[in-house]
Amino acid sequence: MARALINVPPKAKVGDIIEIKTLVSHPMETGYRVGLGGEILPRNIIQTFTCAYNGEEIYRAEFSPAVAANPYLAFHTLAMETGTLEFRWTGDNDFLLVETASITVE
Amino acid sequence: MRALALALLLVAPLAQAGEIPAAERRSDTVTMSAELRAMQADDMANPASFWALDGQTLWDAKAGTSGKSCADCHGDAQASMKGVAARYPAFDGATGRVLDLEARINQCRTDRQGAPPLAMESRELLDLTTYVGLQSRGAPISSSDPRLAPAIETGRQLFSARQGQLNLSCAICHDDNWGRKLGGATVPQAHPTGYPIYRLEWQSVGSLQRRLRNCMVGMRAEPYPFGSDAYIALEAFLMFRAKGLPMETPAVRP
């Protein structure tokens, strides 16, 4: 089950540096491992992650097969205005997970 | 006679082992890196949270011919399962057997829910044991049932017995050499405070039996089958040995 945990401070002051933490449930199968029958396990990874703040992209990450399962990302941004943060993970096998979080900036 | 004398010589030092002084007993969380400790402490960073969340879903899901969920009998796990994992493995009066948490959940499924048992290390069983274990976080390990004594004694013997091609016992590492280095890793005291654990090496959550199997393969010994009485005896002994330490489920380990 694709699932993500997102931690965004619910409130901030204008100009505050806020920390955003995300954890996503994903096997991150490298494509280099062999299964019990000796067959190559097909690659199944998240390829990109983006975070948009009121529609504007503020953070992007590209993943490789070397990234561990259930990738955790923490990054910072400036709190500018009240609005929505949209988190988007895309990957192999048409993997798409979109989550949103709201923040109130005073 | 000579063989016996030799056997006694080999066994004699181990007869004393098994006793880490109470004051020195500690969870191996403290020897981990600061980063790993932070990962364990923050539910937002601990990947085992996914297992616990799925376990919560399963707790409320109906299963088997009875059409009942765990919650239908046990109610809110946060109240009914509080501290329960801290006293497992436990003696089951009805069957006269010692059951670990996995076996208890499967007994509940087959006897009460009318559902097939979950395979050891299956995602569903790990979800449920993680969720139930989570409710005991912070509770001191407290297995005090006198009926557990035979299992604990069997576990103690298994823990101290040499086995495998490397001719090691659990006690040689975890009683006699904890805190020292094995390769790059610190030898832990091996207290089962945080099971099921999220192990980075596994990239997944796993049970205490999986961890024991891992150690046995490392000693080049034949691992027991999952769910065997030998594992449950070892689990009972390890919990007895860790008495008083707080539960940390789900812990993170390297």
XYZ file of C-alpha atoms in Angstrom:
360
model
C 0.000 0.000 0.000
C 1.503 3.278 -1.098
C 1.462 5.618 1.793
C 3.360 8.696 2.871
C 3.951 10.443 6.160
C 4.408 14.189 5.904
C 5.357 16.603 8.628
C 4.819 20.293 7.890
C 4.499 22.820 10.721
C 0.828 23.877 10.711
C 1.667 27.506 11.497
C 4.612 29.797 10.787
C 5.482 33.478 10.622
C 6.344 35.165 7.328
C 10.039 34.633 6.585
C 10.426 31.698 8.977
C 12.634 28.865 7.817
C 10.518 25.750 8.153
C 11.550 22.111 8.001
C 9.476 19.694 5.951
C 9.886 15.967 6.503
C 8.537 13.224 4.282
C 8.670 9.451 4.509
C 7.203 7.286 1.783
C 6.465 3.577 1.786
C 8.208 2.016 -1.212
C 10.347 -1.133 -1.734
C 12.969 0.608 -3.938
C 13.866 -2.666 -5.658
C 17.202 -2.028 -7.346
C 16.877 -4.231 -10.428
C 20.194 -5.875 -9.591
C 19.001 -8.488 -7.128
C 18.056 -12.069 -7.946
C 15.002 -13.830 -6.567
C 14.737 -17.294 -5.039
C 14.409 -18.844 -8.499
C 17.512 -17.102 -9.808
C 15.551 -14.633 -11.913
C 16.419 -10.926 -11.856
C 13.912 -8.969 -9.789
C 12.722 -6.143 -12.048
C 13.647 -2.639 -11.035
C 10.942 -0.820 -9.114
C 12.094 2.525 -7.761
C 10.792 6.014 -7.214
C 12.428 8.210 -9.835
C 11.474 11.730 -8.848
C 10.046 13.650 -5.968
C 8.801 17.210 -6.191
C 7.321 19.599 -3.690
C 5.273 22.582 -4.872
C 4.288 25.481 -2.620
C 1.114 27.109 -3.944
C 1.886 25.697 -7.358
C 5.518 26.771 -7.477
C 8.125 24.021 -7.366
C 10.433 24.579 -4.393
C 12.182 21.235 -4.115
C 13.009 18.369 -6.431
C 14.907 15.139 -5.879
C 15.950 12.379 -8.219
C 16.285 8.867 -6.843
C 18.621 6.114 -7.955
C 18.634 2.354 -7.310
C 21.112 2.961 -4.474
C 18.490 4.740 -2.359
C 17.168 2.586 0.480
C 13.599 1.354 0.795
C 11.057 3.744 2.310
C 12.962 6.924 1.397
C 13.028 9.716 3.953
C 13.592 13.320 2.885
C 13.897 16.427 5.028
C 14.359 19.868 3.537
C 13.832 23.516 4.397
C 11.966 26.370 2.801
C 10.867 29.907 3.620
C 7.326 30.347 4.853
C 5.896 33.031 2.540
C 2.130 32.766 2.419
C -0.732 30.652 3.656
C -1.414 27.853 1.272
C -0.882 24.289 0.214
C 2.180 22.179 -0.266
C 1.838 19.433 -2.833
C 4.136 16.420 -2.688
C 4.461 14.180 -5.694
C 6.409 10.927 -6.023
C 6.671 9.266 -9.440
C 8.471 6.095 -10.399
C 8.620 2.760 -12.186
C 5.425 0.854 -13.028
C 3.522 4.135 -13.281
C 3.996 4.765 -9.591
C 2.308 8.020 -8.656
C 1.585 9.267 -5.172
C 0.318 12.772 -4.503
C -0.192 14.181 -1.024
C -0.963 17.671 0.181
C -0.472 19.572 3.405
C -1.595 23.033 4.355
C 0.273 25.732 6.219
C -0.987 28.938 7.793
C 1.461 31.830 7.585
C 0.806 34.935 9.635
C 35.914 -40.071 30.579
C 38.370 -37.790 28.835
C 35.643 -36.649 26.510
C 33.477 -35.892 29.514
C 36.265 -33.953 31.206
C 36.829 -31.968 28.034
C 33.121 -31.318 27.704
C 33.005 -30.110 31.311
C 36.000 -27.883 30.673
C 34.249 -26.324 27.707
C 30.951 -25.939 29.493
C 32.201 -24.876 32.913
C 32.997 -21.213 32.157
C 29.612 -20.852 30.521
C 27.791 -22.034 33.595
C 28.557 -18.627 35.115
C 27.617 -16.739 31.986
C 24.197 -15.383 31.233
C 24.322 -12.806 33.932
C 24.998 -9.283 32.838
C 24.884 -7.350 36.128
C 21.552 -5.569 36.475
C 23.244 -2.175 36.670
C 24.974 -2.736 33.334
C 21.931 -4.044 31.495
C 20.817 -1.639 28.819
C 19.054 -1.467 25.524
C 21.371 -1.420 22.553
C 19.698 1.751 21.380
C 22.328 3.667 23.358
C 25.216 2.240 21.334
C 23.688 3.193 17.995
C 24.689 6.308 16.082
C 22.871 9.536 16.893
C 21.244 9.458 13.456
C 19.769 6.010 14.012
C 18.554 6.939 17.467
C 16.833 9.989 16.000
C 15.248 7.807 13.323
C 13.924 5.439 15.975
C 12.628 8.196 18.231
C 10.697 10.078 15.533
C 7.615 8.253 14.254
C 7.796 10.501 11.201
C 11.225 9.100 10.334
C 10.858 5.531 11.583
C 9.754 3.451 8.573
C 8.174 0.876 10.898
C 5.361 3.414 11.269
C 3.990 2.072 7.977
C 3.721 -1.395 9.473
C 2.048 -0.017 12.594
C -0.443 1.995 10.520
C -1.296 -1.039 8.393
C -1.598 -3.058 11.604
C -4.152 -0.588 12.885
C -6.166 -1.086 9.693
C -5.965 -4.879 10.091
C -6.954 -4.618 13.760
C -10.266 -3.116 12.677
C -10.752 -5.400 9.640
C -13.098 -8.361 9.870
C -11.528 -11.738 9.142
C -12.527 -15.383 8.896
C -15.820 -17.220 9.205
C -16.709 -15.449 12.456
C -16.838 -12.134 10.634
C -15.177 -10.510 13.605
C -12.230 -8.148 13.774
C -9.642 -7.986 16.549
C -11.362 -4.801 17.697
C -14.745 -6.531 18.054
C -13.416 -8.491 21.036
C -10.451 -6.445 22.241
C -11.777 -2.958 21.570
C -9.335 -0.128 21.241
C -5.837 -1.589 21.114
C -4.391 1.534 22.711
C -6.182 0.539 25.909
C -6.539 -3.248 25.686
C -3.055 -4.029 24.343
C -1.166 -1.609 26.570
C 1.773 -3.431 28.142
C 0.768 -6.794 26.677
C 3.829 -7.302 24.470
C 6.049 -6.617 27.491
C 4.951 -9.898 29.068
C 5.235 -12.148 26.016
C 6.053 -14.997 25.376
C 3.249 -16.045 27.718
C 1.899 -19.348 29.003
C -1.377 -20.414 27.436
C -3.382 -22.327 30.030
C -5.769 -23.892 27.500
C -3.097 -25.673 25.475
C -0.333 -25.811 28.088
C 2.061 -24.222 25.602
C 4.173 -21.104 25.655
C 3.168 -18.698 22.902
C 4.941 -15.672 21.543
C 2.984 -12.741 20.194
C 2.982 -14.141 16.657
C 1.682 -17.514 17.837
C -0.955 -15.834 20.033
C -2.266 -13.747 17.150
C -2.448 -16.838 14.953
C -4.192 -18.783 17.727
C -6.759 -15.998 17.952
C -7.222 -16.116 14.192
C -7.737 -19.874 13.931
C -9.708 -20.460 17.149
C -11.787 -17.314 17.449
C -11.926 -15.616 14.061
C -12.067 -18.810 11.994
C -9.393 -17.441 9.716
C -6.291 -19.162 8.348
C -3.110 -18.486 10.347
C -0.760 -15.863 8.933
C 2.635 -17.072 7.754
C 5.614 -16.083 9.880
C 7.266 -12.937 8.488
C 4.254 -12.255 6.274
C 3.454 -8.585 5.933
C 0.097 -8.972 7.713
C 1.539 -10.723 10.761
C 4.332 -8.165 11.057
C 1.753 -5.366 10.736
C -0.272 -6.782 13.612
C 2.682 -7.582 15.890
C 4.142 -4.130 15.256
C 0.833 -2.468 16.065
C 0.291 -4.540 19.211
C 3.939 -4.110 20.244
C 3.697 -0.355 19.775
C 1.066 -0.179 22.533
C 3.682 -1.367 25.026
C 6.265 1.260 24.176
C 7.838 2.407 27.419
C 6.400 -0.429 29.498
C 9.024 -2.409 31.433
C 9.554 -6.008 30.353
C 7.798 -8.026 33.020
C 7.449 -11.723 32.399
C 6.763 -13.079 35.877
C 4.545 -16.118 35.240
C 6.115 -19.079 37.118
C 4.693 -21.459 34.482
C 7.222 -19.990 32.042
C 10.122 -21.440 34.061
C 10.666 -24.606 31.966
C 10.718 -22.611 28.719
C 13.108 -20.069 30.224
C 15.386 -22.880 31.394
C 15.346 -24.485 27.932
C 16.066 -21.097 26.433
C 18.950 -20.563 28.828
C 20.474 -23.872 27.780
C 20.076 -23.075 24.088
C 21.602 -19.653 24.694
C 24.686 -21.128 26.385
C 25.142 -24.198 24.170
C 27.804 -24.120 21.504
C 26.503 -24.833 18.032
C 27.329 -24.562 14.378
C 30.563 -24.810 12.437
C 32.057 -21.846 14.272
C 31.354 -23.606 17.575
C 29.956 -20.458 19.183
C 27.121 -19.951 21.598
C 24.877 -16.917 21.927
C 26.418 -16.295 25.364
C 29.990 -16.085 24.060
C 29.108 -12.905 22.172
C 26.216 -11.414 24.082
C 27.192 -12.194 27.691
C 30.966 -12.361 27.567
C 31.903 -9.882 24.843
C 29.155 -7.289 24.572
C 30.408 -3.782 23.998
C 33.465 -5.036 22.095
C 33.829 -4.967 18.356
C 32.962 -7.661 15.841
C 34.280 -6.199 12.627
C 32.932 -2.672 12.514
C 29.901 -3.401 14.673
C 29.546 -3.229 18.430
C 28.503 -6.572 19.914
C 25.104 -5.886 21.501
C 23.764 -7.225 24.776
C 20.930 -8.682 22.716
C 17.906 -7.598 24.697
C 14.697 -8.012 22.713
C 13.309 -4.620 23.698
C 12.309 -3.351 20.288
C 10.778 -6.234 18.334
C 9.489 -6.339 15.703
C 12.335 -4.096 14.525
C 12.959 -2.133 11.363
C 16.394 -3.344 10.326
C 18.240 -1.280 7.743
C 20.001 -4.383 6.475
C 16.617 -5.986 5.788
C 15.044 -2.776 4.464
C 12.023 -4.056 6.291
C 10.432 -4.942 9.586
C 11.250 -8.387 10.958
C 10.452 -10.494 14.005
C 12.704 -11.630 16.817
C 12.675 -15.121 15.297
C 14.040 -13.723 12.058
C 16.800 -12.009 14.025
C 17.618 -15.229 15.886
C 17.711 -17.098 12.602
C 20.099 -14.450 11.301
C 22.470 -15.016 14.243
C 22.324 -18.793 13.833
C 23.156 -18.587 10.145
C 26.040 -16.295 11.135
C 27.331 -18.995 13.487
C 26.889 -21.466 10.642
C 24.392 -23.421 12.685
C 21.218 -24.991 11.353
C 18.406 -22.526 12.062
C 15.249 -23.872 13.682
C 12.027 -23.823 11.676
C 9.973 -20.652 12.154
C 7.514 -20.999 15.012
C 9.400 -23.880 16.654
C 9.414 -24.349 20.424
C 13.180 -23.754 20.437
C 12.731 -20.191 19.184
C 9.923 -19.558 21.636
C 12.088 -20.871 24.490
C 14.912 -18.558 23.393
C 12.478 -15.648 23.197
C 11.187 -16.459 26.688
C 14.730 -16.575 28.055
C 15.742 -13.332 26.338
C 12.704 -11.530 27.749
C 13.470 -12.950 31.210
C 17.066 -11.789 30.807
C 15.925 -8.287 29.815
C 13.449 -7.949 32.671
C 12.836 -4.344 33.656
C 14.119 -2.740 30.462
C 11.505 -0.587 28.729
C 9.929 -1.752 25.478
C 10.909 0.284 22.413
C 8.828 -1.362 19.699
C 9.237 -0.687 16.847
C 12.975 -0.099 17.184
C 15.388 0.702 14.359
C 18.593 -1.285 14.097
C 21.446 -1.085 11.563
